[in-house]
XYZ file of C-alpha atoms in Angstrom:
664
model
C 34.906 28.320 42.068
C 34.944 28.477 45.856
C 32.759 26.062 47.787
C 29.949 28.052 49.350
C 27.401 27.401 52.047
C 24.324 29.576 52.624
C 25.706 32.216 50.259
C 29.062 32.551 52.066
C 32.441 31.067 51.228
C 33.690 28.313 53.463
C 36.334 30.763 54.617
C 33.556 32.710 56.353
C 32.112 29.531 57.878
C 34.124 27.714 60.539
C 34.589 24.109 59.464
C 35.083 21.279 61.911
C 37.135 19.035 59.618
C 36.799 15.988 61.853
C 33.032 16.349 61.869
C 33.132 16.630 58.049
C 35.179 13.412 57.797
C 32.667 11.559 59.981
C 29.788 12.802 57.795
C 31.698 11.872 54.590
C 31.866 8.224 55.664
C 28.104 7.816 55.239
C 27.856 9.442 51.811
C 26.953 6.973 48.958
C 29.925 7.918 46.760
C 33.706 8.294 47.027
C 34.607 11.562 48.730
C 38.156 12.869 49.220
C 39.996 15.924 50.457
C 43.449 17.198 49.464
C 45.906 19.776 50.735
C 46.546 22.989 48.782
C 49.500 21.302 47.024
C 47.191 18.526 45.764
C 48.334 15.679 47.983
C 45.318 13.614 49.052
C 44.839 13.542 52.795
C 41.548 11.668 53.150
C 39.233 9.249 51.285
C 36.079 7.739 52.736
C 35.349 4.021 52.906
C 33.566 4.050 49.531
C 37.038 4.177 47.934
C 37.794 0.651 49.132
C 34.364 -0.550 47.977
C 35.006 0.898 44.499
C 38.643 -0.121 43.986
C 39.244 -2.983 46.393
C 42.336 -1.104 47.594
C 42.993 0.265 51.066
C 42.668 4.019 51.623
C 46.466 4.318 51.552
C 46.396 3.640 47.782
C 44.832 7.092 47.284
C 46.704 9.197 49.850
C 49.378 11.648 48.832
C 50.235 10.952 45.207
C 49.731 7.169 45.536
C 46.567 7.346 43.423
C 48.794 7.827 40.356
C 49.985 4.203 40.644
C 46.533 2.796 39.911
C 45.601 5.115 37.027
C 45.707 3.425 33.629
C 49.074 4.191 31.949
C 47.294 5.575 28.874
C 45.322 8.027 31.046
C 48.002 9.020 33.587
C 49.523 11.927 31.678
C 46.095 13.398 30.938
C 44.928 12.985 34.578
C 48.128 14.471 36.002
C 47.966 17.414 33.629
C 44.338 18.162 34.484
C 45.020 18.016 38.237
C 48.147 20.169 37.868
C 46.208 22.790 35.900
C 43.595 23.078 38.679
C 46.288 23.354 41.360
C 48.005 26.177 39.474
C 44.854 28.043 38.441
C 42.531 27.234 41.289
C 39.847 26.209 38.738
C 37.482 23.331 39.309
C 38.607 20.000 37.912
C 36.615 17.320 36.086
C 38.309 14.389 34.385
C 37.473 10.890 33.213
C 40.061 8.124 33.473
C 40.476 4.428 34.175
C 41.714 3.115 37.526
C 42.969 -0.371 38.308
C 40.999 -2.369 40.850
C 42.639 -4.800 43.239
C 41.599 -7.706 40.952
C 43.558 -6.169 38.071
C 40.554 -4.951 36.063
C 40.157 -1.321 35.064
C 37.002 0.762 35.542
C 36.117 4.167 34.207
C 35.560 6.882 36.827
C 34.863 10.597 36.724
C 36.649 12.772 39.330
C 35.430 16.251 40.259
C 37.211 18.622 42.650
C 36.701 22.197 43.854
C 38.752 24.491 46.112
C 37.854 25.881 49.558
C 39.516 29.262 50.052
C 40.461 31.223 53.132
C 39.581 34.823 53.888
C 42.434 36.085 51.701
C 41.277 33.967 48.758
C 44.070 31.417 48.967
C 43.245 27.720 48.524
C 42.904 26.162 51.956
C 41.839 22.679 50.939
C 40.432 20.707 47.976
C 37.265 18.623 48.196
C 36.234 16.122 45.558
C 34.199 13.089 44.515
C 34.854 9.990 42.410
C 31.965 8.312 40.545
C 31.937 4.950 38.752
C 30.920 5.520 35.074
C 32.201 2.259 33.634
C 28.811 1.041 32.388
C 28.058 4.349 30.715
C 31.443 4.483 29.000
C 31.068 0.992 27.619
C 27.581 1.856 26.331
C 28.997 4.978 24.707
C 31.797 2.903 23.248
C 29.338 0.437 21.769
C 27.214 3.244 20.411
C 30.267 4.968 19.024
C 31.389 1.760 17.366
C 27.898 1.238 15.945
C 27.761 4.804 14.678
C 31.196 4.470 13.171
C 30.207 1.261 11.460
C 26.965 2.834 10.260
C 28.830 5.845 8.899
C 31.336 3.551 7.228
C 28.535 1.454 5.742
C 26.787 4.615 4.576
C 29.960 5.802 2.829
C 30.446 2.444 1.163
C 26.751 2.306 0.159
C 26.894 5.747 -1.419
C 30.102 4.941 -3.269
C 28.551 1.739 -4.593
C 25.229 3.421 -5.360
C 26.929 6.036 -7.497
C 28.741 3.329 -9.451
C 25.709 1.219 -10.463
C 23.149 2.077 -13.200
C 20.238 2.203 -10.745
C 18.630 5.173 -8.996
C 19.241 4.849 -5.247
C 18.273 7.027 -2.312
C 18.001 7.126 1.468
C 15.388 8.623 3.794
C 14.952 9.140 7.499
C 12.440 7.179 9.568
C 9.639 9.593 8.568
C 10.270 9.104 4.847
C 12.076 12.413 4.262
C 14.554 11.675 1.467
C 17.929 13.160 2.355
C 20.207 11.718 -0.329
C 20.039 10.544 -3.964
C 22.768 9.061 -6.056
C 23.759 10.842 -9.244
C 21.451 8.734 -11.395
C 18.362 10.505 -10.041
C 19.616 13.950 -11.011
C 20.809 12.707 -14.410
C 17.409 11.160 -15.177
C 14.981 13.738 -13.760
C 17.022 16.900 -14.226
C 16.128 17.999 -10.698
C 18.597 19.817 -8.504
C 19.466 18.541 -5.046
C 17.308 21.213 -3.383
C 14.352 20.400 -5.652
C 14.544 16.668 -4.960
C 15.087 16.568 -1.199
C 12.279 15.651 1.162
C 9.110 15.080 -0.842
C 10.297 16.909 -3.945
C 10.306 13.614 -5.853
C 6.524 13.964 -6.251
C 7.039 16.386 -9.119
C 8.614 13.626 -11.234
C 5.722 11.149 -10.951
C 3.151 10.386 -13.613
C -0.254 11.752 -12.480
C -1.999 8.433 -13.180
C 0.388 6.563 -10.860
C 0.810 9.212 -8.175
C -2.433 8.364 -6.371
C -1.386 4.743 -5.811
C 2.083 5.815 -4.675
C 0.628 8.195 -2.107
C -1.600 5.449 -0.756
C 1.141 2.867 -0.388
C 4.322 4.731 0.602
C 2.828 6.538 3.651
C 1.292 3.217 4.696
C 4.753 1.586 4.614
C 6.190 4.449 6.671
C 3.438 3.933 9.238
C 3.566 0.128 9.392
C 7.245 -0.508 8.644
C 6.359 -2.846 5.772
C 8.634 -3.109 2.759
C 7.457 -1.221 -0.325
C 7.388 -2.475 -3.914
C 5.602 -0.891 -6.850
C 5.826 -0.190 -10.557
C 5.234 3.416 -11.649
C 6.349 5.992 -14.168
C 8.874 8.799 -13.633
C 9.325 11.770 -15.945
C 12.708 12.080 -17.586
C 14.342 15.518 -17.916
C 13.032 15.747 -21.516
C 9.422 15.057 -20.476
C 9.350 11.379 -21.514
C 8.012 8.967 -18.878
C 9.775 5.673 -18.106
C 8.473 2.734 -16.110
C 10.444 1.905 -12.957
C 10.331 -0.951 -10.465
C 10.802 0.507 -6.999
C 11.762 -1.388 -3.859
C 12.181 0.231 -0.434
C 13.462 -1.530 2.687
C 13.738 -0.246 6.277
C 16.882 -0.339 8.423
C 16.103 -1.090 12.075
C 18.104 -0.703 15.267
C 18.615 -3.465 17.824
C 15.198 -2.684 19.332
C 13.462 -3.106 15.982
C 12.831 0.621 15.543
C 13.189 1.956 12.003
C 16.061 4.434 11.741
C 16.385 4.755 7.935
C 14.852 3.718 4.624
C 16.829 2.614 1.569
C 15.207 2.717 -1.862
C 16.029 1.864 -5.459
C 14.391 2.622 -8.813
C 15.188 0.172 -11.619
C 14.329 1.289 -15.154
C 12.061 -1.422 -16.626
C 10.673 0.629 -19.486
C 11.987 -1.689 -22.213
C 10.663 -4.783 -20.445
C 7.366 -3.032 -19.731
C 6.915 -2.066 -23.375
C 7.702 -5.615 -24.471
C 5.249 -6.932 -21.898
C 2.661 -4.424 -23.042
C 3.014 -5.741 -26.584
C 2.587 -9.268 -25.256
C -0.438 -8.126 -23.275
C -2.005 -6.538 -26.345
C -1.498 -9.738 -28.310
C -2.955 -11.787 -25.437
C -5.942 -9.467 -25.182
C -6.374 -9.657 -28.937
C -6.406 -13.431 -28.687
C -8.932 -13.191 -25.866
C -11.133 -11.030 -28.076
C -10.794 -13.571 -30.866
C -11.371 -16.645 -28.715
C -14.057 -15.330 -26.368
C -17.584 -15.113 -27.804
C -18.530 -11.890 -29.592
C -22.083 -12.194 -28.351
C -24.077 -14.501 -26.133
C -27.352 -16.215 -27.067
C -30.488 -14.576 -25.723
C -33.933 -16.112 -25.209
C -37.249 -14.668 -24.092
C -36.891 -16.511 -20.789
C -33.094 -16.694 -20.403
C -30.754 -13.774 -20.146
C -26.985 -14.327 -20.375
C -24.285 -11.874 -19.386
C -20.548 -12.379 -18.907
C -17.294 -10.577 -18.331
C -13.589 -11.255 -18.521
C -11.276 -9.361 -16.132
C -7.572 -9.186 -17.010
C -5.181 -9.450 -14.073
C -3.796 -6.386 -12.318
C -0.297 -7.476 -13.353
C 0.095 -7.557 -17.112
C 2.119 -10.765 -16.998
C -0.883 -12.685 -15.609
C -3.183 -12.051 -18.565
C -4.303 -14.994 -20.540
C -5.800 -18.267 -19.229
C -9.542 -17.926 -18.455
C -12.495 -18.345 -20.802
C -16.262 -18.630 -20.959
C -18.579 -19.673 -23.774
C -22.269 -20.172 -24.526
C -23.709 -21.505 -27.804
C -27.278 -22.165 -28.940
C -27.351 -25.640 -30.529
C -29.650 -26.661 -33.400
C -31.610 -29.096 -31.214
C -32.698 -26.309 -28.851
C -30.148 -26.921 -26.100
C -27.851 -24.200 -24.774
C -24.259 -25.356 -24.378
C -21.982 -23.493 -21.985
C -18.397 -23.872 -20.779
C -15.991 -22.055 -18.536
C -12.402 -22.835 -17.565
C -8.911 -21.806 -16.630
C -5.681 -22.836 -18.375
C -2.733 -23.135 -16.000
C -0.172 -20.468 -16.787
C -0.430 -17.041 -18.368
C 0.632 -15.112 -21.423
C 0.404 -15.859 -25.125
C 0.591 -19.629 -24.895
C -2.240 -19.806 -22.367
C -4.359 -17.433 -24.459
C -3.795 -19.469 -27.619
C -4.610 -22.702 -25.797
C -7.891 -21.189 -24.596
C -9.022 -20.885 -28.189
C -8.136 -24.483 -29.013
C -9.884 -25.925 -25.940
C -12.986 -23.804 -26.425
C -13.189 -24.907 -30.060
C -12.703 -28.551 -29.085
C -15.555 -28.365 -26.542
C -17.772 -26.581 -29.069
C -17.134 -29.270 -31.685
C -17.667 -32.136 -29.237
C -20.994 -30.608 -28.127
C -22.395 -31.474 -31.567
C -21.337 -35.095 -31.119
C -22.097 -35.824 -27.442
C -25.118 -34.955 -25.322
C -23.376 -36.026 -22.098
C -21.087 -33.314 -20.603
C -18.982 -36.035 -18.942
C -18.093 -37.494 -22.345
C -17.141 -34.058 -23.655
C -14.699 -33.588 -20.785
C -13.267 -37.067 -21.237
C -12.610 -36.485 -24.940
C -11.191 -33.011 -24.267
C -8.860 -34.539 -21.665
C -7.688 -37.105 -24.200
C -6.993 -34.409 -26.821
C -5.217 -32.141 -24.339
C -3.034 -34.933 -22.952
C -1.945 -35.764 -26.484
C -1.279 -32.221 -27.722
C -0.186 -30.473 -24.511
C 0.965 -33.177 -22.072
C 2.413 -30.710 -19.568
C -0.597 -28.375 -19.306
C -3.344 -28.609 -16.680
C -6.796 -27.113 -17.264
C -9.842 -26.768 -15.037
C -13.090 -26.806 -16.983
C -16.847 -27.034 -16.527
C -19.139 -27.999 -19.426
C -22.913 -28.264 -19.443
C -26.233 -27.967 -21.263
C -29.483 -26.206 -20.555
C -32.150 -28.527 -21.955
C -34.462 -27.400 -24.742
C -37.347 -26.692 -22.334
C -35.113 -24.676 -19.994
C -36.078 -26.742 -16.972
C -32.788 -28.471 -16.113
C -29.040 -28.060 -16.402
C -26.689 -31.009 -16.839
C -22.999 -30.371 -16.292
C -19.681 -32.106 -15.636
C -16.777 -30.593 -13.753
C -13.024 -31.134 -14.093
C -11.402 -29.452 -11.105
C -13.350 -26.210 -11.504
C -15.346 -24.187 -8.930
C -18.921 -25.571 -8.986
C -21.840 -23.449 -10.222
C -23.652 -21.092 -7.873
C -27.416 -21.524 -8.097
C -29.880 -19.049 -6.573
C -33.645 -19.616 -6.516
C -34.656 -16.757 -4.210
C -33.044 -13.446 -3.421
C -33.773 -13.753 0.296
C -32.267 -17.196 0.844
C -28.847 -18.801 0.552
C -27.630 -20.152 -2.762
C -27.659 -23.884 -3.439
C -24.362 -25.699 -2.938
C -23.270 -27.890 -5.835
C -20.844 -30.827 -5.618
C -17.207 -30.459 -6.625
C -16.125 -32.379 -9.681
C -13.321 -34.695 -10.667
C -9.606 -33.791 -11.196
C -8.575 -31.201 -13.816
C -7.887 -32.019 -17.441
C -4.379 -32.870 -18.551
C -3.037 -34.627 -15.453
C -2.931 -37.998 -17.209
C -5.278 -39.827 -14.850
C -7.692 -41.040 -17.575
C -10.413 -40.043 -15.150
C -14.089 -40.746 -15.821
C -16.222 -37.667 -15.219
C -19.684 -37.543 -13.648
C -22.678 -35.614 -14.967
C -24.725 -33.635 -12.428
C -28.244 -32.253 -12.844
C -29.623 -28.953 -11.538
C -33.415 -28.339 -11.596
C -34.393 -24.885 -12.815
C -37.232 -22.744 -11.472
C -38.586 -19.473 -12.871
C -36.293 -16.528 -12.025
C -33.432 -18.827 -10.980
C -29.909 -17.515 -11.507
C -26.891 -19.700 -12.273
C -23.374 -18.271 -12.019
C -20.243 -19.912 -13.424
C -16.924 -18.372 -12.492
C -13.170 -18.886 -12.438
C -11.207 -18.696 -9.199
C -9.910 -15.202 -10.015
C -13.339 -13.916 -8.939
C -12.539 -14.729 -5.295
C -8.765 -15.168 -5.052
C -8.115 -11.414 -5.148
C -8.884 -11.452 -1.413
C -6.907 -13.045 1.404
C -10.225 -14.141 2.889
C -11.528 -16.562 0.264
C -14.577 -17.552 2.311
C -15.660 -13.939 2.639
C -15.123 -13.249 -1.080
C -17.137 -16.333 -2.039
C -19.917 -15.311 0.363
C -20.075 -11.882 -1.314
C -20.242 -13.562 -4.712
C -23.114 -15.794 -3.596
C -24.965 -12.813 -2.115
C -24.543 -10.782 -5.307
C -25.851 -13.670 -7.438
C -28.894 -14.097 -5.186
C -29.738 -10.406 -5.552
C -30.243 -10.963 -9.295
C -33.115 -13.419 -8.814
C -36.099 -11.940 -10.679
C -34.224 -8.687 -11.372
C -33.769 -7.985 -15.078
C -33.639 -4.200 -14.821
C -29.850 -4.082 -14.332
C -28.219 -3.323 -17.658
C -25.078 -5.392 -17.024
C -25.662 -7.882 -14.194
C -22.135 -9.321 -14.533
C -20.661 -5.857 -13.922
C -22.988 -5.371 -10.958
C -21.771 -8.637 -9.427
C -18.153 -7.635 -10.025
C -18.683 -4.303 -8.260
C -20.215 -5.984 -5.209
C -17.576 -8.695 -4.961
C -14.404 -6.699 -5.674
C -15.562 -3.452 -4.019
C -12.898 -1.458 -5.831
C -10.064 -3.968 -5.394
C -8.190 -5.018 -8.552
C -8.114 -8.651 -9.736
C -4.823 -10.348 -8.886
C -5.383 -13.064 -11.501
C -7.519 -12.967 -14.614
C -11.152 -13.867 -13.945
C -14.258 -14.838 -15.888
C -17.934 -14.798 -14.918
C -20.916 -16.193 -16.852
C -24.439 -15.493 -15.568
C -27.695 -17.127 -16.667
C -30.934 -15.515 -15.471
C -33.972 -17.691 -16.109
C -36.433 -14.803 -16.204
C -38.568 -13.144 -18.842
C -36.563 -10.252 -20.248
C -38.005 -6.959 -21.475
C -35.606 -6.176 -24.286
C -36.651 -2.531 -24.588
C -35.932 -1.950 -20.898
C -32.232 -2.647 -21.301
C -30.155 0.487 -21.289
C -28.345 1.764 -24.328
C -24.658 1.128 -24.751
C -24.326 3.454 -27.727
C -22.192 5.578 -25.404
C -20.270 4.759 -22.260
C -22.352 5.301 -19.166
C -19.390 5.219 -16.772
C -16.452 7.554 -17.139
C -13.517 8.621 -14.998
C -11.403 11.783 -15.020
C -8.182 12.393 -13.063
C -6.188 15.573 -12.607
C -3.935 17.302 -10.083
C -5.666 19.993 -8.078
C -2.816 22.413 -8.803
C -3.225 21.922 -12.577
C -5.876 24.530 -13.330
C -5.922 23.831 -17.068
C -6.532 20.083 -16.743
C -9.127 20.671 -14.022
C -10.949 23.126 -16.290
C -10.869 20.740 -19.253
C -12.080 17.851 -17.091
C -15.010 19.871 -15.761
C -15.922 20.940 -19.292
C -15.879 17.304 -20.490
C -18.009 16.137 -17.554
C -20.631 18.825 -18.193
C -20.649 17.967 -21.908
C -21.240 14.316 -20.990
C -24.158 15.288 -18.734
C -25.695 17.470 -21.430
C -25.328 14.726 -24.035
C -27.212 12.212 -21.908
C -29.764 14.448 -20.160
C -33.444 14.113 -21.070
C -34.094 17.768 -20.146
C -31.222 20.197 -20.848
C -32.413 22.640 -18.180
C -31.802 19.971 -15.505
C -28.088 20.113 -16.237
C -27.769 23.564 -14.647
C -28.439 22.278 -11.112
C -26.165 19.291 -11.738
C -23.426 21.599 -12.989
C -23.679 23.690 -9.806
C -23.304 20.596 -7.637
C -20.352 19.376 -9.711
C -18.665 22.773 -9.520
C -18.955 22.925 -5.735
C -17.683 19.356 -5.367
C -14.584 20.154 -7.400
C -14.038 23.534 -5.725
C -14.155 21.987 -2.254
C -11.770 19.219 -3.259
C -9.258 21.611 -4.800
C -9.426 23.856 -1.725
C -9.205 21.173 0.961
C -7.210 18.387 -0.683
C -4.139 19.336 -2.748
C -3.042 16.421 -4.900
C -4.601 13.971 -7.336
C -8.377 14.283 -7.803
C -10.453 11.471 -9.312
C -13.973 12.116 -10.608
C -16.127 9.107 -11.509
C -19.544 9.479 -13.163
C -21.827 6.428 -13.218
C -25.019 6.822 -15.255
C -25.999 3.176 -15.553
C -28.997 3.969 -13.352
C -31.754 6.517 -13.781
C -29.677 9.433 -12.468
C -25.942 10.135 -12.657
C -23.860 9.383 -9.559
C -20.767 11.556 -9.219
C -18.018 10.310 -6.894
C -15.058 12.607 -6.179
C -12.029 11.069 -4.463
C -8.966 12.917 -3.237
C -5.802 12.172 -1.261
C -6.003 15.001 1.249
C -8.084 15.794 4.333
C -10.974 16.957 2.146
C -14.467 17.521 3.487
C -15.280 16.096 6.890
C -19.074 16.362 6.744
C -21.870 17.817 4.678
C -23.723 20.380 6.777
C -27.044 21.471 5.263
C -27.274 24.793 7.136
C -26.280 28.077 5.545
C -23.576 30.084 7.363
C -24.954 32.752 9.702
C -23.346 35.436 7.550
C -25.072 34.945 4.205
C -22.272 36.868 2.476
C -19.662 34.444 3.794
C -18.344 32.136 1.089
C -17.225 29.348 3.429
C -19.979 26.768 3.873
C -22.194 27.927 1.016
C -20.858 25.264 -1.361
C -21.663 22.436 1.025
C -25.171 23.856 1.435
C -25.666 23.919 -2.354
C -24.440 20.322 -2.700
C -26.844 19.032 -0.047
C -29.758 21.147 -1.307
C -29.502 20.573 -5.066
C -28.323 16.939 -5.154
C -30.902 14.159 -4.835
C -28.500 12.466 -2.402
C -25.115 13.474 -1.028
C -22.706 11.816 1.381
C -19.067 11.936 2.395
C -16.814 9.325 3.952
C -13.166 8.758 4.663
C -11.847 6.415 2.037
C -9.177 3.950 3.327
C -5.909 4.579 1.514
C -7.352 7.744 -0.083
C -8.513 10.933 1.550
C -12.176 11.916 1.368
C -14.783 10.425 -0.971
C -17.814 12.604 -1.725
C -20.774 10.993 -3.520
C -23.672 12.926 -5.008
C -26.678 11.832 -7.073
C -27.342 14.630 -9.563
C -30.946 15.729 -10.249
C -30.807 14.838 -13.953
C -32.803 12.153 -15.774
C -31.313 10.230 -18.690
C -32.698 9.962 -22.196
C -34.653 6.735 -22.750
C -32.762 4.002 -24.562
C -33.659 3.575 -28.213
C -34.756 0.079 -29.335
C -31.919 -0.065 -31.860
C -29.443 0.735 -29.114
C -30.742 -2.152 -26.995
C -30.364 -4.531 -29.904
C -26.861 -3.251 -30.552
C -25.964 -3.889 -26.918
C -27.128 -7.489 -27.106
C -25.288 -7.937 -30.354
C -22.071 -6.664 -28.785
C -22.591 -8.921 -25.760
C-alpha cells in the first residue's frame, strides 16, 4: 500500500525529507525511515527513550543485533518479504534494552513509491506493547490452566458414580457427565440449557425454580433435595449442590453442580419419620379438655427436614380435683429416641401431677428421674395448673420460653419471668413456682422455640406471635385458633425445627358455632400448566369440593366461572407449575392461585372496548363475580391471585362440632 496524502501518492507530492525528519522528532512514538533496500537511515529520539540505545543501534541493519535471538529469524523474514513484495509489514518481536531487559514491540512499515511505482523509501513506527503482551500471556496461561482443569474435571466426573454438570454464568447447562444420560435417558440436545426441567418431579419443581434463579442472581451456593425421574419413570431423591467459579475480580464465570442419589437414605429416613410421627401420635394427647369457660387448642409442627422430627410435646389433663394440668417441652435431639423420650417424660409429669400440687416439685422430681434414666439428655419443660375456679395459673419453668399472656387485643401481652435451668443438666436445681392472675377473655399461649426460630429475626418472630395471641382475646369464632396463630407467625415459611403450641382461651365458648371438621376445609392442588389432563382433573375436583360444601348449589356457578378464569389466565400467562389453594375455614371460600411466571399484573374491572375481544374479559369476570379479588407479586414465585368466591358454606352440624372437639 502506497502512503497517500490528500488522495494522491507521495510520488505526486514533493516531500522535503529534512522537514519531515524535523517533524518526526516531536511525534510521541518511535518513527523511522529506510532506503528501498531496507537499510534504516533515520530514527527519531523516541528510539533512545524506548531502548536506551543511541540511534546508531537502529541504523542500517544494526537493529538486528538487539532483536531477541528467538524472534530474529521471524523478524528478518517478515521484513525481507515486504522488501521483495512491496507489501506493508507488521510484526511483533522482543528487543533488548540497554539495561539487558527485553520488551515487546510492534513494528509497522509502509512503502512510499515514485511516479513509476517503484519503492522510493520506507516509513515506519515502533510501539511498546510489553504490558499488553504480558497481560495476554497471563490470560493465556490462565485459560490454558482452566482448560486443563476442565479436562481433568470432566475425566474425573465421568469416572465417579455421581451426576455432574457445568453451566455458564447465566445458568445455561452446557455439559453433563455420562451419569445424567444413563439415569434420565435424555439425549445431549434434550438436556442442554434448561432441558433438565423435564426430569423434575412436579411437586419439587416449584421450589427448584424459586431457589436456582435466586442463586444465579445473587451468586450464592445452592443446595437442595429433590426428585428426578429415571428413564423408566421411577423418581429418585437426589441431594444437589452447586458452587460458582469466580475470576480474580470476583465475577462468576461458571457453575459446577452435582446430583448425589440419596433415595435409599431418604426412604430409610422416611421410615424413621413415620415411626417418629407414629410415636408423636401415640404420646401427644388425642383430645384436649374443654370447659364452658375455657377453650384449648394446640398443634404440633414437624420440622421441614425429616431428620429433625421428634422432640417437642404438649399436654393438658383435667384432674379429679377440678384443676387443669398442662405441660409443654422440648427434648434435646431428634429422631426416634427423642420421640420415645417425649412419651416417658409426659407420662412422668402426668403421674406426678396426681401427687404434687406444686409445679416446682413436679419439675424437681422429673429432673431426678431424667438424670437417673437418661443422664446425657437435656430437656426444657414448663408445667402448671389452672386452679379449679379458673382464676389463676401456677407454673414452674425449666429452661423453657415463658408463657405469653394477653388480657386485651389492643394492648401488649404480659411479659413473664424466665425460669431455672433445663432438666437433666445435673445441677439439682430448685425450681420456683410463678402465679398468673386470669381475667375473663384472657389468652395464655405456651410454645416451644420452633415457633420463632424458623426466622433469622427472632425478635420479629416473637413479636408476631405475641400479636397473634392478643388477637384471640374474646374471639371464639375461629375454628382452629392454633392454626390461625401459625399462619400469622410463619406467613408461609416452613418450620426449621419441630414446634408445638398450646393455647388456652378463658372465654365462654359456643360449641355449636365451631365449624365442622367432618371434611377438610383447606385443600391444595398442583399441576403443570402444560399438562392439560391434570389441569382438567384438578379443576373438576375443586368444583366438586365447592358443590359438596355449598349451602346453595346455584351459587357454585358464579364461583366456577371465577375459578375457570383464574386458571385460564394463569395457564396463558405463566407456563410452569400452578398451585391452587382453597381455604373454606371462613364463611366463604378463598381461592389463591400461585404461579412461577409473569402472570397477571393487575385486575382491571373495565370491559375491553371491543366487546367481542376475548382479552380482558376474564379479568372483568373475576372482579365482577368474586366478592373480593386481588393480585400481587409473590417473592420467589410469580403472581399470586386471591379471590373470595360468592358461595356460602353449609352450617356445621352439632354432631360434627362434637366430633371435632373429640378429635382435638
